[in-house]
Amino acid sequence: GQSLEQPSEVTAVEGAIVQINCTYQTSGFYGLSWYQQHDGGAPTFLSYNGLDGLEETGRFSSFLSRSDSYGYLLLQELQMKDSASYFCASMTTDSWGKLQFGAGTQVVVTP
Amino acid sequence: GAVVSQHPSRVICKSGTSVKIECRSLDFQATTMFWYRQFPKQSLMLMATSNEGSKATYEQGVEKDKFLINHASLTLSTLTVTSAHPEDSSFYICSAYQSGHKPDTQYFGPGTRLTVL
C-alpha cells in the first residue's frame, strides 16, 4: 500500500519560514510533488522532486531524500496569501501521472 | 500554463437523480484524465483513471456502476454520478495529464461542488 504523512496544521507569522515535512511509504516510488489549495479552489502545482536534493522555485523550495523516504516543502518570506492547505503527493512507476495525496497541512499565516 | 475546465462549477440535485460533470483540456491533448473526490477538510482521494478510448480504471472501493466515466476524446472526460444520494455530496476535481511529459505537467480543473438534497 501507499501512505504519506504530514502535519495537520502549522501556524506562523508573516515573513517567517515554514517547513512542511512529508514521510511516505510507497512501493514503486518515483517522485514527490507538492500542491497548494486555497479553500474552495483547485490544487495548484508548486514543486516536484524526482531526484534527491533541493529544488528551488522562488519563495518555495522542496527537498527529497529517497533513502529516508522523506521530503519537505519550505515556504520562505511568508505572506498572508500563503494561508492555504499544502499537500504532498507521490507518484509511482506502475501508473505514470497517478498521484497519491497526503492528508494535507493547513498553513495559517498571522500578521 | 495549460488550462483544464470543469462544468458545472456547482450543482444541486435531488436524491435519486443523475449528474454529469465534464472535464475539458482546453489547449492540449490529454491522454489520461484523473477524477478525484474531496470531502471538507480532507485530502483528494483518487476515484478513477480515465484513458482516452478505453475503460476507466477505478480505485478500490469506488463503485464503477455508480460513477460512470467516459473519455471519448483527447480533450473531454465525463463523470456521471448515477442515482445520487446525500453522501455523494462532495467536491469533484479532475486533472488532465499529457503522457510522456514530466509529472508536473498534470493540470487540475477548478472542481465541481455537488450537493445532493
PDB file of C-alpha atoms in Angstrom, chain B:
ATOM      1  CA  GLY B   1       0.203  27.120 -18.461  1.00  0.00           C
ATOM      2  CA  ALA B   2      -2.341  24.664 -19.751  1.00  0.00           C
ATOM      3  CA  VAL B   3      -5.964  25.075 -18.792  1.00  0.00           C
ATOM      4  CA  VAL B   4      -8.460  22.478 -17.674  1.00  0.00           C
ATOM      5  CA  SER B   5     -12.093  23.411 -17.293  1.00  0.00           C
ATOM      6  CA  GLN B   6     -14.929  21.709 -15.471  1.00  0.00           C
ATOM      7  CA  HIS B   7     -18.616  22.164 -15.932  1.00  0.00           C
ATOM      8  CA  PRO B   8     -20.705  22.816 -13.994  1.00  0.00           C
ATOM      9  CA  SER B   9     -18.833  24.508 -11.163  1.00  0.00           C
ATOM     10  CA  ARG B  10     -21.698  23.900  -8.769  1.00  0.00           C
ATOM     11  CA  VAL B  11     -24.724  21.649  -8.953  1.00  0.00           C
ATOM     12  CA  ILE B  12     -27.562  20.947  -6.570  1.00  0.00           C
ATOM     13  CA  CYS B  13     -29.751  17.974  -7.286  1.00  0.00           C
ATOM     14  CA  LYS B  14     -32.416  15.861  -5.676  1.00  0.00           C
ATOM     15  CA  SER B  15     -31.655  12.455  -4.264  1.00  0.00           C
ATOM     16  CA  GLY B  16     -32.021   9.744  -6.883  1.00  0.00           C
ATOM     17  CA  THR B  17     -31.159  11.864  -9.890  1.00  0.00           C
ATOM     18  CA  SER B  18     -28.025  11.595 -12.029  1.00  0.00           C
ATOM     19  CA  VAL B  19     -25.490  14.342 -12.517  1.00  0.00           C
ATOM     20  CA  LYS B  20     -22.916  14.641 -15.294  1.00  0.00           C
ATOM     21  CA  ILE B  21     -19.673  16.563 -14.793  1.00  0.00           C
ATOM     22  CA  GLU B  22     -17.479  17.477 -17.750  1.00  0.00           C
ATOM     23  CA  CYS B  23     -13.725  17.902 -17.700  1.00  0.00           C
ATOM     24  CA  ARG B  24     -12.046  19.500 -20.688  1.00  0.00           C
ATOM     25  CA  SER B  25      -8.421  20.173 -21.523  1.00  0.00           C
ATOM     26  CA  LEU B  26      -8.603  23.427 -23.451  1.00  0.00           C
ATOM     27  CA  ASP B  27      -5.230  23.736 -25.140  1.00  0.00           C
ATOM     28  CA  PHE B  28      -3.618  20.313 -25.094  1.00  0.00           C
ATOM     29  CA  GLN B  29      -4.480  16.700 -25.699  1.00  0.00           C
ATOM     30  CA  ALA B  30      -4.850  14.730 -22.511  1.00  0.00           C
ATOM     31  CA  THR B  31      -4.165  11.057 -22.926  1.00  0.00           C
ATOM     32  CA  THR B  32      -5.091  10.488 -19.326  1.00  0.00           C
ATOM     33  CA  MET B  33      -7.521  12.202 -17.016  1.00  0.00           C
ATOM     34  CA  PHE B  34      -7.964  11.513 -13.328  1.00  0.00           C
ATOM     35  CA  TRP B  35     -11.042  12.013 -11.206  1.00  0.00           C
ATOM     36  CA  TYR B  36     -10.749  12.893  -7.532  1.00  0.00           C
ATOM     37  CA  ARG B  37     -13.234  13.444  -4.746  1.00  0.00           C
ATOM     38  CA  GLN B  38     -12.589  15.685  -1.787  1.00  0.00           C
ATOM     39  CA  PHE B  39     -14.739  15.923   1.332  1.00  0.00           C
ATOM     40  CA  PRO B  40     -14.490  19.064   3.508  1.00  0.00           C
ATOM     41  CA  LYS B  41     -11.180  19.432   5.320  1.00  0.00           C
ATOM     42  CA  GLN B  42      -9.913  16.202   3.797  1.00  0.00           C
ATOM     43  CA  SER B  43      -7.447  15.211   1.132  1.00  0.00           C
ATOM     44  CA  LEU B  44      -8.058  14.441  -2.512  1.00  0.00           C
ATOM     45  CA  MET B  45      -8.979  10.821  -2.990  1.00  0.00           C
ATOM     46  CA  LEU B  46      -8.402   9.346  -6.417  1.00  0.00           C
ATOM     47  CA  MET B  47     -11.548   7.740  -7.776  1.00  0.00           C
ATOM     48  CA  ALA B  48     -10.514   6.583 -11.209  1.00  0.00           C
ATOM     49  CA  THR B  49      -8.065   6.887 -14.055  1.00  0.00           C
ATOM     50  CA  SER B  50      -9.563   7.614 -17.438  1.00  0.00           C
ATOM     51  CA  ASN B  51      -7.677   6.877 -20.643  1.00  0.00           C
ATOM     52  CA  GLU B  52      -8.971   8.039 -23.994  1.00  0.00           C
ATOM     53  CA  GLY B  53     -10.726   5.298 -25.884  1.00  0.00           C
ATOM     54  CA  SER B  54     -10.594   2.699 -23.145  1.00  0.00           C
ATOM     55  CA  LYS B  55     -12.460   1.776 -19.994  1.00  0.00           C
ATOM     56  CA  ALA B  56     -11.668   3.681 -16.854  1.00  0.00           C
ATOM     57  CA  THR B  57      -9.696   2.060 -14.066  1.00  0.00           C
ATOM     58  CA  TYR B  58     -11.386   2.503 -10.710  1.00  0.00           C
ATOM     59  CA  GLU B  59      -9.695   2.648  -7.327  1.00  0.00           C
ATOM     60  CA  GLN B  60     -10.605   0.108  -4.713  1.00  0.00           C
ATOM     61  CA  GLY B  61     -13.909   0.905  -3.042  1.00  0.00           C
ATOM     62  CA  VAL B  62     -15.222   3.117  -5.850  1.00  0.00           C
ATOM     63  CA  GLU B  63     -18.384   1.731  -7.462  1.00  0.00           C
ATOM     64  CA  LYS B  64     -17.932   1.764 -11.218  1.00  0.00           C
ATOM     65  CA  ASP B  65     -21.651   1.414 -11.830  1.00  0.00           C
ATOM     66  CA  LYS B  66     -22.380   4.450  -9.713  1.00  0.00           C
ATOM     67  CA  PHE B  67     -19.618   6.673 -11.034  1.00  0.00           C
ATOM     68  CA  LEU B  68     -19.654   6.304 -14.790  1.00  0.00           C
ATOM     69  CA  ILE B  69     -16.644   7.686 -16.605  1.00  0.00           C
ATOM     70  CA  ASN B  70     -16.390   8.288 -20.318  1.00  0.00           C
ATOM     71  CA  HIS B  71     -13.263   9.574 -22.078  1.00  0.00           C
ATOM     72  CA  ALA B  72     -14.448   9.819 -25.634  1.00  0.00           C
ATOM     73  CA  SER B  73     -11.855  12.244 -26.915  1.00  0.00           C
ATOM     74  CA  LEU B  74      -8.403  13.546 -26.048  1.00  0.00           C
ATOM     75  CA  THR B  75      -9.922  16.721 -24.640  1.00  0.00           C
ATOM     76  CA  LEU B  76     -13.039  15.543 -22.824  1.00  0.00           C
ATOM     77  CA  SER B  77     -13.825  13.198 -19.979  1.00  0.00           C
ATOM     78  CA  THR B  78     -17.156  13.000 -18.198  1.00  0.00           C
ATOM     79  CA  LEU B  79     -18.095  11.693 -14.771  1.00  0.00           C
ATOM     80  CA  THR B  80     -21.721  10.781 -14.204  1.00  0.00           C
ATOM     81  CA  VAL B  81     -22.893  10.272 -10.648  1.00  0.00           C
ATOM     82  CA  THR B  82     -25.882   7.975 -11.021  1.00  0.00           C
ATOM     83  CA  SER B  83     -28.733   7.858  -8.520  1.00  0.00           C
ATOM     84  CA  ALA B  84     -27.016  10.429  -6.363  1.00  0.00           C
ATOM     85  CA  HIS B  85     -27.549  10.406  -2.611  1.00  0.00           C
ATOM     86  CA  PRO B  86     -26.652  12.964   0.062  1.00  0.00           C
ATOM     87  CA  GLU B  87     -23.487  11.041   0.943  1.00  0.00           C
ATOM     88  CA  ASP B  88     -22.260  11.716  -2.615  1.00  0.00           C
ATOM     89  CA  SER B  89     -22.179  15.433  -1.857  1.00  0.00           C
ATOM     90  CA  SER B  90     -18.552  16.405  -2.318  1.00  0.00           C
ATOM     91  CA  PHE B  91     -16.052  18.415  -4.326  1.00  0.00           C
ATOM     92  CA  TYR B  92     -15.169  16.546  -7.524  1.00  0.00           C
ATOM     93  CA  ILE B  93     -11.925  17.514  -9.229  1.00  0.00           C
ATOM     94  CA  CYS B  94     -10.460  16.280 -12.472  1.00  0.00           C
ATOM     95  CA  SER B  95      -6.902  16.525 -13.681  1.00  0.00           C
ATOM     96  CA  ALA B  96      -5.546  16.117 -17.162  1.00  0.00           C
ATOM     97  CA  TYR B  97      -2.172  14.649 -17.962  1.00  0.00           C
ATOM     98  CA  GLN B  98      -0.197  14.516 -21.178  1.00  0.00           C
ATOM     99  CA  SER B  99       1.658  11.233 -21.483  1.00  0.00           C
ATOM    100  CA  GLY B 100       5.384  11.348 -21.873  1.00  0.00           C
ATOM    101  CA  HIS B 101       5.711  14.644 -20.115  1.00  0.00           C
ATOM    102  CA  LYS B 102       7.137  15.427 -16.736  1.00  0.00           C
ATOM    103  CA  PRO B 103       4.970  14.809 -13.685  1.00  0.00           C
ATOM    104  CA  ASP B 104       4.429  18.498 -13.214  1.00  0.00           C
ATOM    105  CA  THR B 105       2.501  18.623 -16.452  1.00  0.00           C
ATOM    106  CA  GLN B 106      -0.653  17.467 -14.745  1.00  0.00           C
ATOM    107  CA  TYR B 107      -3.239  20.184 -14.628  1.00  0.00           C
ATOM    108  CA  PHE B 108      -6.211  20.323 -12.313  1.00  0.00           C
ATOM    109  CA  GLY B 109      -9.637  21.609 -13.134  1.00  0.00           C
ATOM    110  CA  PRO B 110     -11.371  24.125 -10.864  1.00  0.00           C
ATOM    111  CA  GLY B 111     -13.619  21.469  -9.365  1.00  0.00           C
ATOM    112  CA  THR B 112     -17.352  20.849  -9.207  1.00  0.00           C
ATOM    113  CA  ARG B 113     -19.205  21.127  -5.940  1.00  0.00           C
ATOM    114  CA  LEU B 114     -22.055  18.648  -5.841  1.00  0.00           C
ATOM    115  CA  THR B 115     -24.820  18.975  -3.273  1.00  0.00           C
ATOM    116  CA  VAL B 116     -27.427  16.241  -3.153  1.00  0.00           C
ATOM    117  CA  LEU B 117     -30.569  17.118  -1.241  1.00  0.00           C
TER     118      LEU B 117
END
